[in-house]
Coordinates of N, CA, C and O in Angstrom, one line a residue:
M132 N 102.5 94.9 131.0 CA 103.6 94.4 131.8 C 103.4 93.0 132.1 O 102.3 92.6 132.5
G133 N 104.3 92.2 131.9 CA 104.2 90.7 132.2 C 105.6 90.1 132.3 O 106.6 90.5 131.8
A134 N 105.6 89.1 133.1 CA 106.9 88.4 133.4 C 106.9 86.9 132.9 O 107.9 86.3 132.8
D135 N 105.7 86.4 132.6 CA 105.5 85.0 132.0 C 106.0 84.0 133.1 O 106.6 83.0 132.7
V136 N 105.9 84.3 134.3 CA 106.3 83.4 135.4 C 105.0 82.9 136.0 O 104.2 83.6 136.6
R137 N 104.7 81.6 136.0 CA 103.5 81.0 136.5 C 103.9 80.0 137.7 O 104.9 79.3 137.5
P138 N 103.1 80.0 138.7 CA 103.3 79.1 139.8 C 102.8 77.7 139.5 O 101.9 77.2 140.0
A139 N 103.5 77.0 138.5 CA 103.1 75.7 138.1 C 104.3 74.8 137.9 O 105.4 75.2 137.6
F140 N 104.0 73.5 137.9 CA 105.0 72.5 137.7 C 105.0 72.2 136.1 O 104.1 72.7 135.5
H141 N 106.0 71.5 135.7 CA 106.1 71.2 134.2 C 104.9 70.5 133.7 O 104.6 70.6 132.5
D142 N 104.2 69.7 134.5 CA 103.0 69.0 134.1 C 101.7 69.7 134.3 O 100.6 69.2 134.1
N143 N 101.8 70.9 134.9 CA 100.6 71.8 135.2 C 99.7 71.2 136.2 O 98.5 71.5 136.3
L144 N 100.1 70.2 137.0 CA 99.3 69.6 138.0 C 99.6 70.2 139.4 O 100.8 70.3 139.7
P145 N 98.7 70.4 140.3 CA 99.0 70.8 141.7 C 99.7 69.7 142.4 O 99.4 68.5 142.2
R146 N 100.5 70.0 143.4 CA 101.2 69.0 144.1 C 101.6 69.5 145.5 O 101.8 70.7 145.7
I147 N 101.6 68.6 146.5 CA 102.1 68.8 147.8 C 103.3 68.0 148.0 O 103.3 66.8 147.8
E148 N 104.5 68.7 148.2 CA 105.7 68.0 148.4 C 106.2 68.2 149.8 O 106.0 69.2 150.5
R149 N 106.9 67.1 150.3 CA 107.4 67.2 151.7 C 109.0 67.1 151.6 O 109.5 66.2 151.0
R150 N 109.6 68.1 152.3 CA 111.0 68.1 152.4 C 111.3 68.3 153.8 O 111.2 69.4 154.4
G151 N 111.8 67.2 154.5 CA 112.0 67.2 155.9 C 110.7 67.4 156.6 O 109.7 66.7 156.4
K152 N 110.6 68.4 157.4 CA 109.4 68.7 158.2 C 108.5 69.8 157.5 O 107.6 70.3 158.1
T153 N 108.8 70.2 156.3 CA 108.2 71.3 155.6 C 107.3 70.7 154.4 O 107.8 69.9 153.7
L154 N 106.1 71.2 154.3 CA 105.3 70.9 153.2 C 105.3 72.1 152.3 O 105.1 73.2 152.7
F155 N 105.4 71.8 151.0 CA 105.4 72.8 149.9 C 104.1 72.5 149.1 O 104.0 71.4 148.5
I156 N 103.3 73.5 149.0 CA 102.0 73.4 148.2 C 102.2 74.4 147.0 O 102.3 75.6 147.2
N157 N 102.2 73.8 145.8 CA 102.4 74.6 144.7 C 101.7 74.0 143.5 O 101.2 72.9 143.5
G158 N 101.7 74.7 142.3 CA 101.2 74.2 141.1 C 99.8 74.5 140.9 O 99.1 73.9 140.1
L159 N 99.3 75.6 141.6 CA 97.9 75.9 141.5 C 97.5 76.7 140.3 O 96.4 76.8 139.9
F160 N 98.6 77.3 139.6 CA 98.4 78.0 138.4 C 97.4 79.1 138.5 O 97.2 79.7 139.5
R161 N 96.6 79.3 137.5 CA 95.6 80.4 137.5 C 94.4 80.1 138.2 O 93.6 80.9 138.5
H162 N 94.2 78.8 138.6 CA 93.0 78.4 139.3 C 93.2 78.2 140.8 O 92.4 77.5 141.5
G163 N 94.2 78.8 141.3 CA 94.6 78.7 142.8 C 93.5 79.0 143.7 O 93.3 78.4 144.8
F164 N 92.7 80.1 143.4 CA 91.6 80.5 144.3 C 90.5 79.4 144.4 O 89.8 79.3 145.4
L165 N 90.5 78.5 143.4 CA 89.5 77.4 143.5 C 90.1 76.2 144.1 O 89.4 75.4 144.8
L166 N 91.4 75.9 143.9 CA 92.0 74.7 144.3 C 92.6 74.8 145.8 O 92.8 73.8 146.4
A167 N 92.9 76.0 146.2 CA 93.6 76.2 147.5 C 92.8 75.5 148.7 O 93.5 74.9 149.5
P168 N 91.5 75.7 148.8 CA 90.9 75.0 150.0 C 91.0 73.6 149.9 O 91.2 72.9 151.0
S169 N 90.9 72.9 148.8 CA 91.1 71.5 148.7 C 92.5 71.0 149.0 O 92.7 70.1 149.8
L170 N 93.5 71.7 148.6 CA 94.9 71.3 148.9 C 95.2 71.6 150.3 O 95.9 70.9 151.0
A171 N 94.6 72.7 150.9 CA 94.9 73.0 152.3 C 94.2 71.9 153.1 O 94.9 71.5 154.2
R172 N 93.1 71.4 152.8 CA 92.4 70.3 153.5 C 93.3 69.0 153.4 O 93.5 68.3 154.5
R173 N 93.8 68.7 152.3 CA 94.7 67.5 152.1 C 96.0 67.7 152.9 O 96.5 66.7 153.5
A174 N 96.6 68.9 153.0 CA 97.8 69.1 153.8 C 97.4 69.0 155.2 O 98.2 68.3 156.0
A175 N 96.3 69.5 155.7 CA 95.9 69.4 157.1 C 95.7 67.9 157.5 O 96.1 67.4 158.5
D176 N 95.0 67.1 156.6 CA 94.8 65.7 156.8 C 96.1 65.0 157.0 O 96.2 64.1 157.8
F177 N 97.1 65.4 156.2 CA 98.4 64.7 156.3 C 99.1 65.1 157.6 O 99.6 64.3 158.3
V178 N 99.1 66.4 157.9 CA 99.8 66.8 159.1 C 99.2 66.3 160.4 O 99.9 65.8 161.3
Y179 N 97.9 66.3 160.5 CA 97.2 65.9 161.7 C 96.8 64.4 161.8 O 96.6 63.9 162.9
G180 N 96.7 63.8 160.6 CA 96.3 62.4 160.7 C 97.1 61.4 159.8 O 96.8 60.2 159.9
G181 N 98.1 61.9 159.2 CA 99.0 61.1 158.4 C 98.3 60.5 157.1 O 98.8 59.6 156.5
V182 N 97.2 61.1 156.7 CA 96.5 60.7 155.5 C 97.2 61.2 154.3 O 97.4 62.4 154.2
V183 N 97.6 60.3 153.4 CA 98.3 60.7 152.1 C 97.3 60.6 151.0 O 96.7 59.6 150.7
C184 N 97.1 61.7 150.3 CA 96.3 61.7 149.1 C 97.2 61.5 147.9 O 98.0 62.3 147.5
R185 N 97.1 60.3 147.3 CA 98.0 59.9 146.2 C 98.0 60.8 145.0 O 99.0 60.9 144.3
D186 N 96.8 61.4 144.8 CA 96.8 62.3 143.6 C 97.7 63.5 143.6 O 98.3 63.9 142.6
V187 N 97.9 64.1 144.8 CA 98.7 65.3 144.9 C 99.9 65.2 145.7 O 100.7 66.1 145.8
M188 N 100.1 64.0 146.3 CA 101.3 63.8 147.2 C 102.0 62.5 146.8 O 102.3 61.7 147.7
P189 N 102.5 62.4 145.6 CA 103.1 61.1 145.2 C 104.5 60.9 145.9 O 104.8 59.7 146.2
D190 N 105.2 61.9 146.3 CA 106.5 61.8 146.9 C 106.3 61.4 148.4 O 107.3 61.0 149.0
C191 N 105.2 61.6 149.0 CA 105.0 61.4 150.4 C 104.6 59.9 150.7 O 104.5 59.5 151.8
L192 N 104.3 59.1 149.7 CA 103.9 57.8 149.9 C 105.0 56.9 150.6 O 104.6 56.2 151.5
A193 N 106.2 57.1 150.3 CA 107.3 56.3 150.9 C 107.5 56.8 152.4 O 107.9 56.0 153.2
D194 N 107.2 58.0 152.6 CA 107.4 58.6 154.0 C 106.4 58.3 155.0 O 106.6 58.3 156.2
A195 N 105.1 58.1 154.5 CA 104.0 58.0 155.4 C 103.9 56.6 156.0 O 104.5 55.6 155.6

């Protein structure tokens, strides 16, 4: 059984997107259990300190 639906973007890179006051963390694909702690840390740094990680948050550069 399979659906061929993967939680990834077209470029297969993880990303944190901001829409209004909501952060969307996606694109972890099959390695999510390894990447999740790193992206969670980057999201927390953004929320609590305004730190933008250019590698995974390109859309947030103009907003920060």
